[in-house]
CSV table of C-alpha atoms in Angstrom, one decimal:
chain,number,residue,atom,x,y,z
P,1,SER,CA,-0.6,58.2,-20.0
P,2,GLN,CA,-2.7,55.2,-19.1
P,3,LYS,CA,-6.3,55.3,-20.1
P,4,ILE,CA,-9.4,53.1,-19.9
P,5,GLU,CA,-12.2,54.3,-22.1
P,6,GLN,CA,-15.8,53.3,-22.1
P,7,ASN,CA,-18.7,54.9,-24.0
P,8,SER,CA,-19.8,57.9,-21.9
P,9,GLU,CA,-23.1,58.0,-23.6
P,10,ALA,CA,-25.8,55.9,-22.2
P,11,LEU,CA,-26.8,52.9,-24.2
P,12,ASN,CA,-30.6,52.5,-24.7
P,13,ILE,CA,-31.9,49.2,-26.1
P,14,GLN,CA,-35.1,47.3,-26.3
P,15,GLU,CA,-35.8,44.3,-24.1
P,16,GLY,CA,-34.8,41.0,-25.8
P,17,LYS,CA,-32.0,42.6,-27.9
P,18,THR,CA,-28.3,42.1,-27.3
P,19,ALA,CA,-26.4,44.9,-25.6
P,20,THR,CA,-22.8,45.4,-26.5
P,21,LEU,CA,-20.5,47.6,-24.4
P,22,THR,CA,-16.9,48.5,-25.3
P,23,CYS,CA,-13.8,49.0,-23.2
P,24,ASN,CA,-10.6,50.3,-24.9
P,25,TYR,CA,-7.4,50.8,-23.1
P,26,THR,CA,-4.0,52.4,-23.8
P,27,ASN,CA,-0.6,52.0,-22.2
P,28,TYR,CA,-1.6,48.9,-20.3
P,29,SER,CA,-0.4,45.4,-20.6
P,30,PRO,CA,-3.1,43.8,-18.5
P,31,ALA,CA,-2.7,40.3,-17.2
P,32,TYR,CA,-6.5,40.2,-16.9
P,33,LEU,CA,-9.6,42.3,-17.3
P,34,GLN,CA,-12.8,42.3,-15.2
P,35,TRP,CA,-16.3,43.6,-15.7
P,36,TYR,CA,-18.5,44.9,-12.9
P,37,ARG,CA,-22.0,46.1,-12.6
P,38,GLN,CA,-22.9,49.1,-10.4
P,39,ASP,CA,-26.4,50.1,-9.4
P,40,PRO,CA,-27.2,53.6,-8.1
P,41,GLY,CA,-26.0,54.0,-4.5
P,42,ARG,CA,-24.3,50.7,-4.3
P,43,GLY,CA,-20.9,49.3,-4.7
P,44,PRO,CA,-19.8,47.5,-7.9
P,45,VAL,CA,-20.6,43.8,-8.2
P,46,PHE,CA,-18.2,41.4,-10.0
P,47,LEU,CA,-19.5,39.8,-13.2
P,48,LEU,CA,-16.7,38.3,-15.2
P,49,LEU,CA,-12.9,38.0,-15.4
P,50,ILE,CA,-11.0,37.2,-18.6
P,51,ARG,CA,-7.3,36.6,-18.7
P,52,GLU,CA,-4.8,37.8,-21.4
P,53,ASN,CA,-4.6,34.3,-22.9
P,54,GLU,CA,-8.3,33.9,-23.2
P,55,LYS,CA,-10.3,35.2,-26.2
P,56,GLU,CA,-13.8,34.8,-24.9
P,57,LYS,CA,-15.6,34.0,-21.6
P,58,ARG,CA,-19.3,33.2,-21.1
P,59,LYS,CA,-21.5,33.2,-18.1
P,60,GLU,CA,-25.2,32.6,-18.6
P,61,ARG,CA,-26.4,35.6,-20.8
P,62,LEU,CA,-23.1,37.4,-20.5
P,63,LYS,CA,-20.2,37.1,-22.9
P,64,VAL,CA,-16.8,38.9,-22.8
P,65,THR,CA,-14.1,39.1,-25.4
P,66,PHE,CA,-10.6,40.3,-25.0
P,67,ASP,CA,-8.4,41.4,-27.9
P,68,THR,CA,-4.9,42.3,-26.6
P,69,THR,CA,-3.8,43.4,-30.1
P,70,LEU,CA,-6.7,45.8,-30.5
P,71,LYS,CA,-6.5,46.6,-26.7
P,72,GLN,CA,-10.2,46.2,-26.4
P,73,SER,CA,-12.8,44.2,-24.6
P,74,LEU,CA,-16.4,43.8,-25.6
P,75,PHE,CA,-19.1,42.9,-23.1
P,76,HIS,CA,-22.4,41.4,-24.4
P,77,ILE,CA,-25.7,40.8,-22.7
P,78,THR,CA,-28.0,38.7,-24.8
P,79,ALA,CA,-31.8,38.6,-24.4
P,80,SER,CA,-31.5,41.8,-22.3
P,81,GLN,CA,-34.1,42.5,-19.6
P,82,PRO,CA,-35.1,45.7,-17.8
P,83,ALA,CA,-33.4,44.3,-14.7
P,84,ASP,CA,-30.1,44.5,-16.6
P,85,SER,CA,-30.3,48.3,-16.5
P,86,ALA,CA,-27.3,49.5,-14.6
P,87,THR,CA,-23.8,51.0,-15.1
P,88,TYR,CA,-21.2,48.6,-16.3
P,89,LEU,CA,-17.5,49.1,-15.4
P,90,CYS,CA,-14.4,47.7,-17.1
P,91,ALA,CA,-11.4,47.2,-14.8
P,92,LEU,CA,-7.9,46.0,-15.4
P,93,ALA,CA,-4.4,45.9,-13.8
P,94,ASN,CA,-1.0,45.7,-15.2
P,95,SER,CA,0.4,43.7,-12.3
P,96,GLY,CA,-0.5,43.3,-8.7
P,97,TYR,CA,-4.0,43.4,-7.7
P,98,ALA,CA,-5.1,47.0,-7.5
P,99,LEU,CA,-7.7,47.6,-10.3
P,100,ASN,CA,-8.0,50.6,-12.5
P,101,PHE,CA,-11.6,51.3,-13.6
P,102,GLY,CA,-13.1,53.0,-16.5
P,103,LYS,CA,-15.9,55.5,-15.9
P,104,GLY,CA,-18.5,53.0,-16.9
P,105,THR,CA,-21.3,52.9,-19.5
P,106,SER,CA,-24.9,53.3,-18.4
P,107,LEU,CA,-27.3,50.7,-19.9
P,108,LEU,CA,-31.0,51.2,-20.0
P,109,VAL,CA,-33.2,48.3,-21.2
P,110,THR,CA,-36.8,49.3,-22.0
P,111,PRO,CA,-39.7,46.9,-22.1
B,1,GLY,CA,-23.2,35.2,4.3
B,2,ALA,CA,-22.0,38.6,5.4
B,3,GLY,CA,-20.5,40.8,2.8
B,4,VAL,CA,-18.2,43.8,3.1
B,5,SER,CA,-19.6,46.3,5.5
B,6,GLN,CA,-18.7,50.0,5.8
B,7,SER,CA,-19.5,52.7,8.3
B,8,PRO,CA,-20.8,55.2,8.4
B,9,SER,CA,-23.0,55.1,5.3
B,10,ASN,CA,-23.0,58.9,5.2
B,11,LYS,CA,-20.7,61.5,6.8
B,12,VAL,CA,-21.0,65.2,6.6
B,13,THR,CA,-18.1,67.1,8.0
B,14,GLU,CA,-16.8,70.7,8.1
B,15,LYS,CA,-13.8,71.6,6.1
B,16,GLY,CA,-10.6,71.2,8.2
B,17,LYS,CA,-12.0,68.4,10.4
B,18,ASP,CA,-10.6,64.9,10.5
B,19,VAL,CA,-12.8,61.9,9.5
B,20,GLU,CA,-12.4,58.1,10.0
B,21,LEU,CA,-14.1,55.6,7.7
B,22,ARG,CA,-14.3,52.0,8.6
B,23,CYS,CA,-14.4,48.8,6.6
B,24,ASP,CA,-15.1,45.2,7.7
B,25,PRO,CA,-14.0,42.8,5.0
B,26,ILE,CA,-15.4,39.4,4.3
B,27,SER,CA,-14.0,36.9,6.8
B,28,GLY,CA,-11.1,35.0,5.4
B,29,HIS,CA,-10.3,37.5,2.7
B,30,THR,CA,-6.6,38.5,2.9
B,31,ALA,CA,-6.7,41.4,0.6
B,32,LEU,CA,-8.4,44.8,1.2
B,33,TYR,CA,-8.7,47.8,-1.0
B,34,TRP,CA,-9.9,51.3,-0.7
B,35,TYR,CA,-11.2,53.3,-3.7
B,36,ARG,CA,-13.0,56.5,-4.0
B,37,GLN,CA,-15.6,57.5,-6.6
B,38,SER,CA,-16.3,61.2,-7.3
B,39,LEU,CA,-19.4,62.4,-9.1
B,40,GLY,CA,-19.1,61.5,-12.8
B,41,GLN,CA,-15.7,59.9,-12.3
B,42,GLY,CA,-14.5,56.4,-12.3
B,43,LEU,CA,-13.3,54.5,-9.3
B,44,GLU,CA,-9.9,55.8,-8.1
B,45,PHE,CA,-7.6,53.3,-6.3
B,46,LEU,CA,-6.3,54.6,-3.0
B,47,ILE,CA,-4.5,51.8,-1.0
B,48,TYR,CA,-4.2,48.0,-0.9
B,49,PHE,CA,-3.4,45.7,2.0
B,50,GLN,CA,-2.4,42.1,1.5
B,51,GLY,CA,-1.8,39.9,4.6
B,52,ASN,CA,1.2,41.1,6.6
B,53,SER,CA,2.9,42.8,3.6
B,54,ALA,CA,3.6,46.5,3.5
B,55,PRO,CA,0.5,48.2,2.0
B,56,ASP,CA,0.6,49.6,-1.5
B,57,LYS,CA,-0.1,53.3,-0.8
B,58,SER,CA,0.6,54.5,-4.3
B,59,GLY,CA,-2.9,55.8,-4.9
B,60,LEU,CA,-3.2,58.0,-1.8
B,61,PRO,CA,-3.7,61.6,-3.2
B,62,SER,CA,-1.9,63.4,-0.4
B,63,ASP,CA,-0.3,62.9,3.0
B,64,ARG,CA,-3.6,63.9,4.6
B,65,PHE,CA,-4.8,60.4,3.7
B,66,SER,CA,-3.8,57.4,5.7
B,67,ALA,CA,-5.1,53.9,6.4
B,68,GLU,CA,-4.4,51.0,8.6
B,69,ARG,CA,-5.6,47.5,8.9
B,70,THR,CA,-5.5,45.9,12.3
B,71,GLY,CA,-5.2,42.2,12.9
B,72,GLY,CA,-5.5,41.5,9.2
B,73,SER,CA,-9.2,42.3,9.3
B,74,VAL,CA,-10.9,45.7,9.9
B,75,SER,CA,-9.5,48.7,8.2
B,76,THR,CA,-9.8,52.4,8.9
B,77,LEU,CA,-9.2,55.2,6.3
B,78,THR,CA,-8.4,58.5,7.9
B,79,ILE,CA,-8.6,61.9,6.2
B,80,GLN,CA,-7.0,64.7,8.1
B,81,ARG,CA,-7.9,68.4,7.6
B,82,THR,CA,-10.6,67.5,5.1
B,83,GLN,CA,-11.1,69.7,2.0
B,84,GLN,CA,-14.1,70.1,-0.2
B,85,GLU,CA,-12.4,68.2,-3.0
B,86,ASP,CA,-12.4,65.1,-0.7
B,87,SER,CA,-16.2,64.9,-1.1
B,88,ALA,CA,-16.8,61.5,-2.7
B,89,VAL,CA,-18.0,58.0,-2.1
B,90,TYR,CA,-15.3,55.9,-0.4
B,91,LEU,CA,-15.6,52.3,-1.3
B,92,CYS,CA,-13.9,49.3,0.3
B,93,ALA,CA,-13.4,45.9,-1.3
B,94,SER,CA,-11.9,42.6,-0.2
B,95,SER,CA,-10.7,39.6,-2.1
B,96,LEU,CA,-9.0,36.3,-1.7
B,97,ASP,CA,-5.5,36.9,-2.9
B,98,VAL,CA,-3.2,33.9,-3.2
B,99,ALA,CA,0.2,34.2,-4.8
B,100,GLY,CA,-0.2,33.5,-8.5
B,101,ALA,CA,-3.9,33.6,-8.4
B,102,THR,CA,-6.4,36.4,-9.1
B,103,TYR,CA,-9.8,36.8,-7.7
B,104,GLU,CA,-12.7,39.1,-8.0
B,105,GLN,CA,-13.2,42.0,-5.6
B,106,TYR,CA,-16.2,42.2,-3.4
B,107,PHE,CA,-17.3,45.8,-2.6
B,108,GLY,CA,-19.0,47.3,0.3
B,109,PRO,CA,-21.9,49.8,-0.1
B,110,GLY,CA,-19.5,52.8,0.4
B,111,THR,CA,-19.4,55.8,2.7
B,112,ARG,CA,-20.6,59.0,1.1
B,113,LEU,CA,-18.5,61.8,2.5
B,114,THR,CA,-19.6,65.4,2.1
B,115,VAL,CA,-17.2,68.2,3.2
B,116,THR,CA,-19.0,71.5,3.7
């Protein structure tokens, strides 16, 4: 069966450090992968999209890697800040446009 | 500019009643999606509309669920004869979808449905 797995345990890091979140998938051949941020009581907010032929994508303090051989994406936040505390969701689609989401990893950045 | 809006923000209903949830997408976005998020679960795809094409209903969990999109804009998700397991946050998203291109989805704040 198709699965998208993200660390279910919350990730606690100190302000200024780099946070690394993992997304693993099975039985997908995604054309692209997206990362979203979700704050409590709100809808997800798009952060980054990376395509199957791209190895790495950067946006300000964010970096995403995509390894289709390992079937894994890593999401990095450098110089983390308490305002980065949220749940981060990985999403992908085989074809078409409907996304399948992981359950998300909760990140807590402490001062 | 205006984002995706949903109404109501909260809905409490009795088991067996029908409910309608509304979504106003971003103006100009041709694609509209409905998802639901249950406590401790990931977002679950329900249905997708793209322009005038037939909707992708592959995620609807039962025939009690239906959705329509009028005039290529506003969408309504209807749940008939609600059950307690229907309790969840129902999220709507819209995006620019042009053939051969892929765009991010913009989500509304969701409707929290509680079936008692």
